[in-house]
CSV table of C-alpha atoms in Angstrom, one decimal:
chain,number,residue,atom,x,y,z
A,1,UNK,CA,0.7,0.4,0.1
A,2,UNK,CA,1.2,3.6,-1.0
A,3,UNK,CA,1.9,6.1,1.5
A,4,UNK,CA,-0.7,7.7,-0.2
A,5,UNK,CA,-3.5,5.8,0.3
A,6,UNK,CA,-2.7,4.5,4.4
A,7,UNK,CA,-6.8,5.1,6.2
A,8,UNK,CA,-7.0,7.9,8.7
A,9,UNK,CA,-10.2,7.0,9.8
A,10,UNK,CA,-13.4,5.4,8.1
A,11,UNK,CA,-14.6,6.6,4.1
A,12,UNK,CA,-17.1,9.6,3.3
A,13,UNK,CA,-18.8,11.5,0.8
A,14,UNK,CA,-16.9,14.9,-0.1
A,15,UNK,CA,-18.4,17.4,2.2
A,16,UNK,CA,-17.5,19.9,5.3
A,17,UNK,CA,-16.9,17.3,7.5
A,18,UNK,CA,-14.7,16.5,9.3
A,19,UNK,CA,-13.2,19.8,10.1
A,20,UNK,CA,-9.9,20.5,11.7
A,21,UNK,CA,-9.1,20.9,15.0
A,22,UNK,CA,-8.5,24.4,16.6
A,23,UNK,CA,-9.9,26.9,18.3
A,24,UNK,CA,-12.3,30.0,17.0
A,25,UNK,CA,-11.0,32.1,14.9
A,26,UNK,CA,-10.3,35.0,18.0
A,27,UNK,CA,-11.1,39.3,17.6
A,28,UNK,CA,-7.2,39.5,17.0
A,29,UNK,CA,-6.9,37.9,14.0
A,30,UNK,CA,-10.5,38.8,12.6
A,31,UNK,CA,-8.9,42.1,12.8
A,32,UNK,CA,-6.0,41.3,10.8
A,33,UNK,CA,-8.5,39.5,8.3
A,34,UNK,CA,-10.6,42.4,7.4
A,35,UNK,CA,-6.9,45.5,7.5
A,36,UNK,CA,-5.4,43.2,5.2
A,37,UNK,CA,-8.8,42.9,2.9
A,38,UNK,CA,-8.8,46.3,2.1
A,39,UNK,CA,-4.4,47.4,2.1
A,40,UNK,CA,-3.1,44.2,0.5
A,41,UNK,CA,-3.7,43.8,-3.1
A,42,UNK,CA,-4.2,40.0,-3.0
A,43,UNK,CA,-4.2,39.9,-6.8
A,44,UNK,CA,-3.1,36.8,-6.7
A,45,UNK,CA,-6.6,34.9,-6.1
A,46,UNK,CA,-8.4,38.3,-7.5
A,47,UNK,CA,-7.7,36.4,-10.6
A,48,UNK,CA,-10.1,33.9,-10.1
A,49,UNK,CA,-12.7,34.4,-12.6
A,50,UNK,CA,-14.9,31.6,-12.1
A,51,UNK,CA,-16.1,28.3,-10.7
A,52,UNK,CA,-17.0,25.0,-12.3
A,53,UNK,CA,-17.4,21.8,-10.5
A,54,UNK,CA,-17.5,18.5,-11.1
A,55,UNK,CA,-15.7,14.9,-9.7
A,56,UNK,CA,-13.1,13.1,-9.4
A,57,UNK,CA,-11.6,9.3,-9.2
A,58,UNK,CA,-7.9,8.8,-7.3
A,59,UNK,CA,-5.1,7.6,-9.7
A,60,UNK,CA,-5.0,4.6,-7.3
A,61,UNK,CA,-8.6,3.7,-6.0
A,62,UNK,CA,-10.8,4.7,-8.9
A,63,UNK,CA,-13.8,3.1,-6.9
A,64,UNK,CA,-13.0,6.7,-3.9
A,65,UNK,CA,-15.1,9.3,-6.0
A,66,UNK,CA,-15.0,13.2,-4.8
A,67,UNK,CA,-17.3,16.0,-6.3
A,68,UNK,CA,-15.0,18.8,-6.7
A,69,UNK,CA,-15.0,22.4,-6.7
A,70,UNK,CA,-12.3,24.4,-9.0
A,71,UNK,CA,-11.8,28.3,-8.6
A,72,UNK,CA,-9.7,29.2,-11.9
A,73,UNK,CA,-8.0,31.4,-12.5
A,74,UNK,CA,-6.7,31.8,-16.4
A,75,UNK,CA,-2.5,32.1,-16.7
A,76,UNK,CA,-2.8,32.3,-20.5
A,77,UNK,CA,-5.6,31.3,-23.9
A,78,UNK,CA,-3.7,27.8,-23.1
A,79,UNK,CA,-3.2,27.3,-19.5
A,80,UNK,CA,-5.1,27.5,-16.3
A,81,UNK,CA,-4.8,26.9,-12.4
A,82,UNK,CA,-6.9,25.6,-10.3
A,83,UNK,CA,-7.9,25.6,-6.5
A,84,UNK,CA,-9.8,22.5,-5.7
A,85,UNK,CA,-12.1,22.7,-2.8
A,86,UNK,CA,-14.7,19.9,-1.7
A,87,UNK,CA,-17.6,22.9,-1.4
A,88,UNK,CA,-18.7,25.7,-2.2
A,89,UNK,CA,-19.2,27.0,1.3
A,90,UNK,CA,-17.6,29.1,3.4
A,91,UNK,CA,-15.9,26.6,5.6
A,92,UNK,CA,-14.9,24.5,2.7
A,93,UNK,CA,-11.8,22.7,2.7
A,94,UNK,CA,-9.2,23.1,0.1
A,95,UNK,CA,-8.1,19.3,-1.4
A,96,UNK,CA,-5.5,20.2,-4.2
A,97,UNK,CA,-5.1,22.4,-7.0
A,98,UNK,CA,-5.2,21.5,-10.9
A,99,UNK,CA,-3.4,22.4,-13.7
A,100,UNK,CA,-5.5,22.6,-17.0
A,101,UNK,CA,-3.1,23.0,-20.7
A,102,UNK,CA,-4.2,22.8,-24.4
A,103,UNK,CA,-3.4,20.2,-26.2
A,104,UNK,CA,-1.1,22.4,-27.8
A,105,UNK,CA,1.0,22.4,-25.0
A,106,UNK,CA,0.1,18.4,-23.6
A,107,UNK,CA,1.8,17.1,-27.2
A,108,UNK,CA,4.9,18.9,-25.9
A,109,UNK,CA,5.5,16.8,-22.8
A,110,UNK,CA,7.4,14.1,-22.2
A,111,UNK,CA,6.1,10.4,-22.2
A,112,UNK,CA,6.6,9.8,-18.9
A,113,UNK,CA,4.8,13.4,-17.4
A,114,UNK,CA,2.0,12.3,-20.0
A,115,UNK,CA,0.8,9.4,-18.3
A,116,UNK,CA,0.5,11.7,-15.4
A,117,UNK,CA,-3.0,14.1,-17.3
A,118,UNK,CA,-6.5,13.1,-18.1
A,119,UNK,CA,-8.3,14.0,-20.2
A,120,UNK,CA,-11.4,16.3,-20.4
A,121,UNK,CA,-14.1,15.6,-23.4
A,122,UNK,CA,-15.8,13.1,-21.3
A,123,UNK,CA,-16.8,15.6,-18.7
A,124,UNK,CA,-17.2,17.7,-21.0
A,125,UNK,CA,-19.5,15.9,-23.0
A,126,UNK,CA,-21.2,14.0,-20.5
A,127,UNK,CA,-22.5,17.8,-18.7
A,128,UNK,CA,-20.6,16.1,-15.4
A,129,UNK,CA,-18.6,19.4,-15.8
A,130,UNK,CA,-21.0,22.4,-14.7
A,131,UNK,CA,-19.9,25.8,-14.0
A,132,UNK,CA,-22.6,26.2,-11.2
A,133,UNK,CA,-25.9,29.4,-11.9
A,134,UNK,CA,-24.1,30.2,-15.0
A,135,UNK,CA,-26.8,29.3,-18.4
A,136,UNK,CA,-25.0,26.7,-20.6
A,137,UNK,CA,-25.3,29.7,-24.0
A,138,UNK,CA,-23.1,31.5,-22.2
A,139,UNK,CA,-20.1,28.9,-20.3
A,140,UNK,CA,-20.4,27.2,-24.3
A,141,UNK,CA,-17.4,28.5,-26.0
A,142,UNK,CA,-15.7,28.0,-22.3
A,143,UNK,CA,-16.7,24.2,-22.4
A,144,UNK,CA,-15.6,24.0,-26.1
A,145,UNK,CA,-11.8,24.9,-25.1
A,146,UNK,CA,-12.4,22.5,-21.7
A,147,UNK,CA,-12.9,19.3,-24.1
A,148,UNK,CA,-9.3,19.6,-25.4
A,149,UNK,CA,-7.4,20.2,-22.9
A,150,UNK,CA,-5.4,18.3,-20.2
A,151,UNK,CA,-5.5,18.2,-16.9
A,152,UNK,CA,-3.0,17.7,-13.4
A,153,UNK,CA,-5.0,17.0,-10.5
A,154,UNK,CA,-2.6,16.8,-7.7
A,155,UNK,CA,-5.3,15.6,-4.1
A,156,UNK,CA,-3.5,16.6,-1.3
A,157,UNK,CA,-6.4,16.6,1.8
A,158,UNK,CA,-8.4,13.2,1.5
A,159,UNK,CA,-11.6,14.8,3.0
A,160,UNK,CA,-13.6,11.2,1.3
A,161,UNK,CA,-11.8,8.9,4.6
A,162,UNK,CA,-12.2,11.0,7.0
A,163,UNK,CA,-9.0,13.2,7.4
A,164,UNK,CA,-9.1,15.6,10.1
A,165,UNK,CA,-5.9,17.3,8.5
A,166,UNK,CA,-4.1,17.1,4.9
A,167,UNK,CA,-2.0,14.1,6.1
A,168,UNK,CA,0.3,11.9,4.5
A,169,UNK,CA,1.7,12.5,0.6
A,170,UNK,CA,-0.8,14.1,-2.5
A,171,UNK,CA,-2.4,11.4,-4.4
A,172,UNK,CA,-2.9,12.1,-7.9
A,173,UNK,CA,-6.7,12.3,-9.5
A,174,UNK,CA,-7.9,11.5,-12.6
A,175,UNK,CA,-11.0,12.3,-14.6
A,176,UNK,CA,-14.0,10.0,-14.5
A,177,UNK,CA,-14.7,8.4,-18.2
A,178,UNK,CA,-17.3,6.5,-19.7
A,179,UNK,CA,-16.3,2.6,-19.1
A,180,UNK,CA,-16.4,0.3,-16.2
A,181,UNK,CA,-14.7,1.6,-13.0
A,182,UNK,CA,-14.0,4.8,-14.7
A,183,UNK,CA,-17.9,6.2,-14.3
A,184,UNK,CA,-19.1,8.4,-11.8
A,185,UNK,CA,-21.1,7.0,-9.2
A,186,UNK,CA,-24.9,7.3,-9.2
A,187,UNK,CA,-25.7,8.3,-6.0
A,188,UNK,CA,-22.4,11.4,-6.3
A,189,UNK,CA,-24.3,12.7,-9.0
A,190,UNK,CA,-27.6,12.7,-7.8
A,191,UNK,CA,-26.4,14.4,-4.8
A,192,UNK,CA,-25.1,17.4,-7.2
A,193,UNK,CA,-27.9,17.3,-9.7
A,194,UNK,CA,-30.1,17.9,-6.5
A,195,UNK,CA,-28.2,20.3,-4.5
A,196,UNK,CA,-27.9,23.0,-7.5
A,197,UNK,CA,-31.7,22.3,-8.9
A,198,UNK,CA,-30.3,21.2,-12.2
A,199,UNK,CA,-29.8,17.9,-14.8
A,200,UNK,CA,-26.9,16.3,-15.5
A,201,UNK,CA,-28.8,14.4,-18.5
A,202,UNK,CA,-30.7,18.0,-19.2
A,203,UNK,CA,-27.0,19.5,-19.6
A,204,UNK,CA,-25.2,16.4,-21.8
A,205,UNK,CA,-28.3,16.8,-23.8
A,206,UNK,CA,-27.9,21.0,-24.5
A,207,UNK,CA,-23.6,19.9,-25.3
A,208,UNK,CA,-24.5,17.6,-27.9
A,209,UNK,CA,-23.3,20.0,-30.8
A,210,UNK,CA,-19.8,20.5,-28.7
A,211,UNK,CA,-16.9,18.6,-30.3
A,212,UNK,CA,-15.2,16.1,-29.4
A,213,UNK,CA,-10.9,16.0,-30.4
A,214,UNK,CA,-10.2,14.5,-33.1
A,215,UNK,CA,-7.4,12.5,-31.0
A,216,UNK,CA,-7.2,12.3,-27.1
A,217,UNK,CA,-3.4,11.3,-26.7
A,218,UNK,CA,-2.8,7.6,-25.6
A,219,UNK,CA,-1.0,8.5,-22.5
A,220,UNK,CA,-4.0,10.7,-20.2
A,221,UNK,CA,-5.9,8.6,-19.3
A,222,UNK,CA,-3.4,5.8,-18.2
A,223,UNK,CA,-5.2,3.0,-16.8
A,224,UNK,CA,-7.9,3.0,-19.8
A,225,UNK,CA,-4.7,1.4,-21.9
A,226,UNK,CA,-2.7,-0.1,-19.6
A,227,UNK,CA,-4.8,-2.6,-17.8
A,228,UNK,CA,-6.3,-0.8,-15.4
A,229,UNK,CA,-2.2,0.6,-13.9
A,230,UNK,CA,-2.3,3.8,-12.1
A,231,UNK,CA,-0.1,6.3,-9.9
A,232,UNK,CA,0.4,6.7,-6.0
A,233,UNK,CA,3.2,8.4,-4.6
A,234,UNK,CA,5.5,7.0,-1.7
A,235,UNK,CA,7.5,8.1,0.5
A,236,UNK,CA,11.4,6.7,0.4
A,237,UNK,CA,14.1,7.2,2.2
A,238,UNK,CA,17.0,9.3,0.5
A,239,UNK,CA,20.6,10.9,0.7
A,240,UNK,CA,20.4,15.1,1.0
A,241,UNK,CA,21.9,16.6,-1.2
A,242,UNK,CA,24.1,18.5,1.2
A,243,UNK,CA,26.6,21.0,-1.3
A,244,UNK,CA,24.4,23.1,-3.2
A,245,UNK,CA,25.0,23.1,-7.0
A,246,UNK,CA,25.3,26.4,-8.4
A,247,UNK,CA,26.8,27.1,-11.9
């Protein structure tokens, strides 16, 4: 068993529980937060442009599936970076980070690197990826772009197994797919649809005209083409570099 999969509690659906240990926020900290909000620019955070909701599967155990909330900022037309939370509540847990690149950038990556990425075409076409409260007509151009992208998502806080703190090493995540173990569990989908009062089936129908990529690289979604082989990080002892190497 890899270090990233050592259980610390019973598996559970993602949500607001469990909360990390700690005291309530004090008055001094509240004053600092309010003052910082007025005096500091917080430019990186303010670059977040929109919220997308989808689902993710652990690369080493596709039966473990979570709902994910991606708060997206765009560095350019070909590169997005996302802070990933387990809900859209004000007390949501920051559970990881996802980087999204266009197919042109993905093709420049080494084969070993490409194995860590997943495609987004199925997420988009199936209606699994939604932008809550934004009309489909408005978000359609973004979806057309996203259908041709690839993502690398590292989960740093496995709340679904009951972790009260972000312990252990990061876990690589995969995108849902239209096959067997890669399909999103119906109960997860139903819970999301009820929460946002949407119909994934209806959304899927409205996306029929979105073009699928002509070709999805076979090294992406690695498990699909390689007999269910996934990836997990483990911690191994290593000798430290005691001398800095500078040119």
